Coordinates of C-alpha atoms in Angstrom, one line a residue:
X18 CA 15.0 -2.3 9.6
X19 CA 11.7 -0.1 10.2
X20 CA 8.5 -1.8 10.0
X21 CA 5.4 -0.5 9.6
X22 CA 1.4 -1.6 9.5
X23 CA -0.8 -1.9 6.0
X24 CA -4.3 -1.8 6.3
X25 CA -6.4 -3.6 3.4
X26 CA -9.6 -4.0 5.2
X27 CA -11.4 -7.7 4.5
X28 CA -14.9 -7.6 6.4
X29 CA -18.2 -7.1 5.3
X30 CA -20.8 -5.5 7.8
X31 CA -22.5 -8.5 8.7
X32 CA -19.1 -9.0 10.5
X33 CA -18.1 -5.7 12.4
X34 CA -19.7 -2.3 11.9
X35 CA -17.4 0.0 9.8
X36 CA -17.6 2.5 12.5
X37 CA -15.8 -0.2 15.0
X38 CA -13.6 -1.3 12.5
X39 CA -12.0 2.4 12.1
X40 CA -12.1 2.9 16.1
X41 CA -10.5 -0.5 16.5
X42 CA -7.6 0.3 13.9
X43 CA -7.1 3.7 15.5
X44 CA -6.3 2.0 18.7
X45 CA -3.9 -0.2 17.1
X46 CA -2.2 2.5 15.7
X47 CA -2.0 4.8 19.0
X48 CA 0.3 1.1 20.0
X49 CA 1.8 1.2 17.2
X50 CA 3.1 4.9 17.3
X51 CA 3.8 4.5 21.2
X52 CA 6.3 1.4 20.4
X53 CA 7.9 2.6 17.9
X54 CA 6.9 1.7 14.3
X55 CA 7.5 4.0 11.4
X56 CA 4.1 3.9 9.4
X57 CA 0.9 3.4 8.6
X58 CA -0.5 2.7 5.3
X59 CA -3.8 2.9 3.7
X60 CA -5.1 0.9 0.3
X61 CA -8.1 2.9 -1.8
X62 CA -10.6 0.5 -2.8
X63 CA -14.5 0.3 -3.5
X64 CA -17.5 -2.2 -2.8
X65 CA -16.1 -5.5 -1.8
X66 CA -15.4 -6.9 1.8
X67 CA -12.2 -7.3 0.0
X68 CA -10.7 -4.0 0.8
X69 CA -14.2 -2.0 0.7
X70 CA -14.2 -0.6 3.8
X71 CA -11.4 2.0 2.6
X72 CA -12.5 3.8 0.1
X73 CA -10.4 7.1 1.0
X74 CA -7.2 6.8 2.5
X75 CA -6.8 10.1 3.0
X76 CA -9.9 10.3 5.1
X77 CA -9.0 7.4 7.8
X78 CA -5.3 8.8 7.9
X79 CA -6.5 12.0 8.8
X80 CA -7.8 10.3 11.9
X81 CA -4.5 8.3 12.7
X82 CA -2.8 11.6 12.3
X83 CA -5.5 12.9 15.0
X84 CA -4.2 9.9 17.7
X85 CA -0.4 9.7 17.1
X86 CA 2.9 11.9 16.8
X87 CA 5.1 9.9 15.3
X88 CA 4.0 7.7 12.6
X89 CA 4.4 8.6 8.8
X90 CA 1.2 8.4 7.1
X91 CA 1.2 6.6 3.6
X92 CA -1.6 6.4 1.2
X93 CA -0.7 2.8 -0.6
X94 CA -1.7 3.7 -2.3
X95 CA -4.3 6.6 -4.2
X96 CA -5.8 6.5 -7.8
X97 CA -5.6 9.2 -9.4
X98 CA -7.7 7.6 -12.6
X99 CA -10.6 7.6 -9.7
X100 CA -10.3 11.9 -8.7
X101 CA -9.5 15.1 -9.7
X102 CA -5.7 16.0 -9.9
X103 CA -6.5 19.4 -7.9
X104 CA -9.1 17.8 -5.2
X105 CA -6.3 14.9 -4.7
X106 CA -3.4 17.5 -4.4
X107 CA -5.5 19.6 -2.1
X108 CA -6.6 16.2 0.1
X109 CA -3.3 15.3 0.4
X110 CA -1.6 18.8 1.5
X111 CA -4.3 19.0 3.8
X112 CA -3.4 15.8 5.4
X113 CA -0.1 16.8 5.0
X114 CA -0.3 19.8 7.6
X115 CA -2.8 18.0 9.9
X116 CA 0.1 15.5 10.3
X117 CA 2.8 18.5 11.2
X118 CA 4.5 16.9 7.5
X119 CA 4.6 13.0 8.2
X120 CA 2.8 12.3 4.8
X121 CA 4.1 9.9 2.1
X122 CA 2.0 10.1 -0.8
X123 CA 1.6 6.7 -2.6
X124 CA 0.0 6.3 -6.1
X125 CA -1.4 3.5 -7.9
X126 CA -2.9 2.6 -11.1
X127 CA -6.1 0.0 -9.6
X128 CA -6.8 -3.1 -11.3
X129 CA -10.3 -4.0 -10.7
X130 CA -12.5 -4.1 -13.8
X131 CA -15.7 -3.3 -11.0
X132 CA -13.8 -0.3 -9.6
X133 CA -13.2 0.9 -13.6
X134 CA -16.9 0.4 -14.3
X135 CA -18.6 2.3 -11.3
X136 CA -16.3 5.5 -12.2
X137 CA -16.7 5.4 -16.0
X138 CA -13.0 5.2 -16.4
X139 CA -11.6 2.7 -19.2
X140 CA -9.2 0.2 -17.6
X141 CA -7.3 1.2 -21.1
X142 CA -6.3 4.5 -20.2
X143 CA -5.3 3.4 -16.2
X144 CA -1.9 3.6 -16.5
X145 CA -1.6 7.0 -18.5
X146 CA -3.9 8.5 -15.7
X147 CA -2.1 7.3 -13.0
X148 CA 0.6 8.8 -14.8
X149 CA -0.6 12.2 -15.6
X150 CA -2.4 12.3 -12.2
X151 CA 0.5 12.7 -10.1
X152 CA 2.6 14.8 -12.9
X153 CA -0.1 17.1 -12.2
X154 CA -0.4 16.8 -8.2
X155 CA 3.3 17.0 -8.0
X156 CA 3.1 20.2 -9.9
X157 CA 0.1 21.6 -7.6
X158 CA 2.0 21.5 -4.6
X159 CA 4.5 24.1 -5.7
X160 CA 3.5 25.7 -8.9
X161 CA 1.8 28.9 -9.2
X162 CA -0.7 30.2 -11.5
X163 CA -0.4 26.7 -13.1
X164 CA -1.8 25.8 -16.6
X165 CA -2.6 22.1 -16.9
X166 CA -2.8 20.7 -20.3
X167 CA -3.1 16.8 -20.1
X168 CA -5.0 13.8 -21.8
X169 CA -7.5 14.1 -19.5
X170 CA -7.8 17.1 -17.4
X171 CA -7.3 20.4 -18.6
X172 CA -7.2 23.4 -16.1
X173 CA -5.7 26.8 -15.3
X174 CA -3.8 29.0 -15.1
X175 CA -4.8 28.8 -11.3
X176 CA -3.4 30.7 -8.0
X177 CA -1.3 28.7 -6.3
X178 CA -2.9 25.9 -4.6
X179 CA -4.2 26.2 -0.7
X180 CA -3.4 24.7 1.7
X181 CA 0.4 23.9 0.1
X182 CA 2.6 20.8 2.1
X183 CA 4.2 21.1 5.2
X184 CA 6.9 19.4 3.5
X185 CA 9.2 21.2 0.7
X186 CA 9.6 20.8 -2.1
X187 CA 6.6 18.5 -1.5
X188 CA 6.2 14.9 0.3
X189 CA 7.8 11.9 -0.7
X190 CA 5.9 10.6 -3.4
X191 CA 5.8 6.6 -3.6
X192 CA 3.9 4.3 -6.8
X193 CA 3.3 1.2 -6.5
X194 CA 4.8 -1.4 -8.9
X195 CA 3.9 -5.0 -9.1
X196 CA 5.6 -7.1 -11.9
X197 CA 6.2 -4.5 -15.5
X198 CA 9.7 -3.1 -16.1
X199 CA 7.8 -0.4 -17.4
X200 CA 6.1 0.9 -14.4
X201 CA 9.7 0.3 -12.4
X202 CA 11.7 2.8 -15.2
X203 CA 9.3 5.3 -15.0
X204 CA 9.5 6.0 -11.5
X205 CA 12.8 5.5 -11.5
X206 CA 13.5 8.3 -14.2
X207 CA 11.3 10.7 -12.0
X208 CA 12.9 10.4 -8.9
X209 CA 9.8 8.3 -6.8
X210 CA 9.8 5.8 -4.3
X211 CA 8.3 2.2 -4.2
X212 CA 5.8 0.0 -3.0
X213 CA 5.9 -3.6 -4.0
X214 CA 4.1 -6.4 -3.1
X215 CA 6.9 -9.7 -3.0
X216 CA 4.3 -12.3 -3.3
X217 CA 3.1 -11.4 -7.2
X218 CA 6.6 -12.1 -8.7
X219 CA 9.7 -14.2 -7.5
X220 CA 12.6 -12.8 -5.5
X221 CA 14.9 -13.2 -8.3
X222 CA 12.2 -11.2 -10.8
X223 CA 11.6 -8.4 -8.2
X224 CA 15.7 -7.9 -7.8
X225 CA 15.7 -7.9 -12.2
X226 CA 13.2 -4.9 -11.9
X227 CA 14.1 -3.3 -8.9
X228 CA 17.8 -3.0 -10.7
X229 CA 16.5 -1.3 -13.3
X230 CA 14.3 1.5 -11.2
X231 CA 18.1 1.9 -9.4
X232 CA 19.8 2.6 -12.9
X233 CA 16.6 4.7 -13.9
X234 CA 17.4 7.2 -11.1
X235 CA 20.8 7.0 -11.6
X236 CA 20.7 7.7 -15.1
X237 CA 18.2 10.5 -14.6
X238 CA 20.2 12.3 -11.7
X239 CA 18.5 11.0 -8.8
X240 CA 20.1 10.8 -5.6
X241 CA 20.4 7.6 -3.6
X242 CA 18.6 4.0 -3.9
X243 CA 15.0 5.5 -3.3
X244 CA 12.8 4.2 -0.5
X245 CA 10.9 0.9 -0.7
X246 CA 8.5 -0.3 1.2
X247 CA 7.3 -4.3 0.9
X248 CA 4.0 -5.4 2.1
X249 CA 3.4 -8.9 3.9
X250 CA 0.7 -10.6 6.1
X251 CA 2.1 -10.6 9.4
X252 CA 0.6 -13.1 12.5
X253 CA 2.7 -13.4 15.7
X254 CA 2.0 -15.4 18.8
X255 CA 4.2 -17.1 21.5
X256 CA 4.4 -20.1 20.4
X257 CA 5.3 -20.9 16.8
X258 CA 2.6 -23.8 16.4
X259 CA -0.2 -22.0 17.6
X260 CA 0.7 -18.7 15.2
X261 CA 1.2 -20.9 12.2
X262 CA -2.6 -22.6 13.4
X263 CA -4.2 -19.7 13.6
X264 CA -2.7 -17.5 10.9
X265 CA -3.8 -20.3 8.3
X266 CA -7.7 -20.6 9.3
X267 CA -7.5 -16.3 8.9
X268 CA -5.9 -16.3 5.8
X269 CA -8.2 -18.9 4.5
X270 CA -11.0 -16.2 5.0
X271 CA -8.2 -13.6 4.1
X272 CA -8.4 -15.5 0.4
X273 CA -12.2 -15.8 0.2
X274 CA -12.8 -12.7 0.1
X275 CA -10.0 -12.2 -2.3
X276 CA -11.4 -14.7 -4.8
X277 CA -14.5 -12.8 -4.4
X278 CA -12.6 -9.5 -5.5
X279 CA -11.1 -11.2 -8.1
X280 CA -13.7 -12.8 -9.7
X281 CA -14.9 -9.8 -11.6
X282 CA -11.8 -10.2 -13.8
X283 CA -14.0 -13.1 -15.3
X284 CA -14.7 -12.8 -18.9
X285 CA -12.6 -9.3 -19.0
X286 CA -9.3 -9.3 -20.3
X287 CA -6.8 -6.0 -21.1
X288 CA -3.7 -5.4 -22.6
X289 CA -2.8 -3.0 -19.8
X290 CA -3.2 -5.6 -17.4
X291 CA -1.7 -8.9 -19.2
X292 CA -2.7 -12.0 -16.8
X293 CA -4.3 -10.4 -14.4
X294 CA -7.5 -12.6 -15.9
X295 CA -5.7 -15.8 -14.2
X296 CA -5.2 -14.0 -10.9
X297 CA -7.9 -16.0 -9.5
X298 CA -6.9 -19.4 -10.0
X299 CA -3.6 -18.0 -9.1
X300 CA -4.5 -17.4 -5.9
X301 CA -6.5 -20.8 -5.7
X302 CA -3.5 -22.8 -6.5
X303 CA -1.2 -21.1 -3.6
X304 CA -1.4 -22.0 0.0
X305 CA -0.7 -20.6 3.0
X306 CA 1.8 -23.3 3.5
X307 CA 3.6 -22.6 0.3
X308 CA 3.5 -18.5 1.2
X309 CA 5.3 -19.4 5.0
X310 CA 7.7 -22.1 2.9
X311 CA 8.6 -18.8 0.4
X312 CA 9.4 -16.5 3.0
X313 CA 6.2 -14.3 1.9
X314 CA 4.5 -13.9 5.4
X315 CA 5.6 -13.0 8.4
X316 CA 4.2 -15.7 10.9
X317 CA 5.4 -17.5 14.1
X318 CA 7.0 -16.4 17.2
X319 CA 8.6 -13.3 17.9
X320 CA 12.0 -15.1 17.3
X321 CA 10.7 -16.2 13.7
X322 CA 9.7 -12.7 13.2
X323 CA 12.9 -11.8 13.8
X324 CA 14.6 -13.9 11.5
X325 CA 12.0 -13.4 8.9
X326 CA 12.7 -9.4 8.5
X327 CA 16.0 -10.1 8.5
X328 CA 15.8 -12.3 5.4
X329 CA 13.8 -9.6 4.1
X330 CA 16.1 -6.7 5.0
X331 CA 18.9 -9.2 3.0
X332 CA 16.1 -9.3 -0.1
X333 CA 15.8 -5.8 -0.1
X334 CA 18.3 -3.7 1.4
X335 CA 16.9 -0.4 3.0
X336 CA 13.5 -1.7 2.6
X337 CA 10.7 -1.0 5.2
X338 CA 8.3 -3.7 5.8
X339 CA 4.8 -2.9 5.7
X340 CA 3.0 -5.4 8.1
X341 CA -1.0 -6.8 7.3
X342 CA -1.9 -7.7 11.1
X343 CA -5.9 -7.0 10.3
X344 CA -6.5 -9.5 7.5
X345 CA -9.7 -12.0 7.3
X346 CA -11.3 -12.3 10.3
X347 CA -8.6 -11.5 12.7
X348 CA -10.2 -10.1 16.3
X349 CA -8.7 -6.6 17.4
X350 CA -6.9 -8.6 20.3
X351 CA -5.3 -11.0 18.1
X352 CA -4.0 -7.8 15.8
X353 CA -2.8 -6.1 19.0
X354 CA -1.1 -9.0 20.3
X355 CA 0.8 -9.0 17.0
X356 CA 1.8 -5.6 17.4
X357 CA 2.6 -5.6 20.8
X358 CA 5.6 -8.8 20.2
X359 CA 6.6 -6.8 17.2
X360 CA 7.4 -3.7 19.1
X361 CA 8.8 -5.0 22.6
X362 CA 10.6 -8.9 21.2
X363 CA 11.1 -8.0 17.7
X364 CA 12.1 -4.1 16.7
X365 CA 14.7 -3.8 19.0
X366 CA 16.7 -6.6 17.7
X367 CA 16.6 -5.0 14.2
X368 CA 17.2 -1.6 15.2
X369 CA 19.7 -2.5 18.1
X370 CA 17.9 -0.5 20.6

């Protein structure tokens, strides 16, 4: 199994500096690339300390591609619904040959009614401009003299797009998918890869939708099971007690400012988004305790670690995990710590090396 890190930022600047935030996650990911890890992921988000301190993806990947060689660089994921199809397509493609090809472009739809608001953008028309958006930036990267004629965004013909990817046709292209059958058979029908989060649905509801993306590619002519990579929290110290201890009192800040996020779903409601409005008091009524008892973090000693990934390599064969180590108010010791057990007691026993 290959494992990877996720960044979702949770700070606010009365905590740490933005500026040392970035340079202390650049560090961890110069370890990470040294021991072996596969990838490093960025989230797009806006305003809170929930996830507000990445705002472009593409922007603090640039910079990881600057300090490592190895590492694929996933944005986990863009909204196109936020940009223009031709300035993502270009960001991207830029990234894309500043990393010598190691990009893997992820997609997603947002879902916070504050994000919506501050860009003008109905939370009614998300998932068709998620949609459209990476039709178009999918076309971009190879087309030429391209004519756009979408819901949204009309444009052309143009000269073919500079700088194009390193990678040909063009990179990996990933959307995430949380719990609609929907989302799943689209990107199955078009060939993508996944990101999915296990902790918003059941095992047995993920493996339900996650057969239907497989019978979407096949039916549509797509080669092999697609990628997929699953995101969890991830805390790992030498003893199991003191992991589980100190995991729960960052997490509990972790949720705090997740409720805080969350709560601008109150009084909104959207078709688009059925439940989400009960997402808060969803999160309220789950403990860490009942996440660890799940199987929906990654906490403990590197021996737990171990057997952890490989319940979750049995969940979801081929997967690669995609490991929070920065969330709440973890230090950058405690984070490096984590990735430093990961890479010298816990990769080599999945890989074998």
């Amino acid at each position: 199994m290959r494992i990877g890190l996720n960044f979702l930022p949770t700070l606010a600047p009365d905590e740490i500096p933005a500026a040392q935030y970035y340079a202390e996650c650049l560090d961890l990911c110069a370890v990470a690339d040294r021991l072996g890890f596969a990838h490093v992921k960025a989230v797009e988000h806006y305003f809170h300390p929930w996830g507000g301190y990445s705002p472009d993806p593409v922007v603090f990947l640039s910079a990881v591609a600057a300090r490592t060689s190895r590492l694929r660089l996933v944005t986990g994921a863009c909204v196109p619904a936020f940009s223009h199809p031709v300035k993502l397509a270009a960001s991207l493609a830029m990234l894309d040959n500043l990393s010598g090809g190691r990009l893997d472009a992820g997609f997603g739809r947002a879902f916070l009614p504050t994000e919506f608001d501050a860009f003008d953008v109905p939370m009614a028309d998300s998932k068709a401009r998620m949609r459209e958006g990476v039709e178009a930036i999918v076309r971009l990267w190879s087309a030429d003299h391209f004519r756009w004629e979408g819901s949204f965004h009309r444009f052309g013909p143009l000269p073919r797009l500079l700088p194009q990817p390193v990678q040909r046709p063009h990179p990996p292209v990933f959307v995430a998918a949380t719990t609609s059958e929907d989302s799943f058979v689209w990107a199955g029908e078009r060939g993508h890869n996944l990101m999915i989060i296990p902790v918003v649905a059941t095992h047995e509801r993920l493996t339900a939708l996650l057969e239907l993306y497989h019978r979407a590619r096949a039916a549509h002519g797509h080669p092999g099971p697609g990628r997929l990579h699953v995101s969890y929290h991830a805390y790992l110290a030498e003893e199991r007690s003191r992991a589980l201890a100190e995991a729960e009192r960052h997490f509990a800040d972790y949720r705090t400012k997740q409720l805080d996020a969350y709560a601008s779903w109150r009084g909104v409601t959207s078709d688009q988004y059925p439940g989400y409005e009960k997402m808060e008091a969803a999160v309220r009524a789950t403990g860490f305790r009942d996440l660890v008892e799940d199987g929906n973090v990654i906490v403990g000693s590197p021996g737990d670690a171990v057997e952890s990934l490989r319940t979750v390599a049995e969940r979801y064969p081929g997967a690669e995990a995609s490991l929070h180590v920065r969330f709440g108010d973890i230090s950058p010791h405690a984070a490096t710590r984590t990735v430093s057990l990961l890479g010298r007691d816990v990769l080599p026993k999945l890989t074998g090396s």
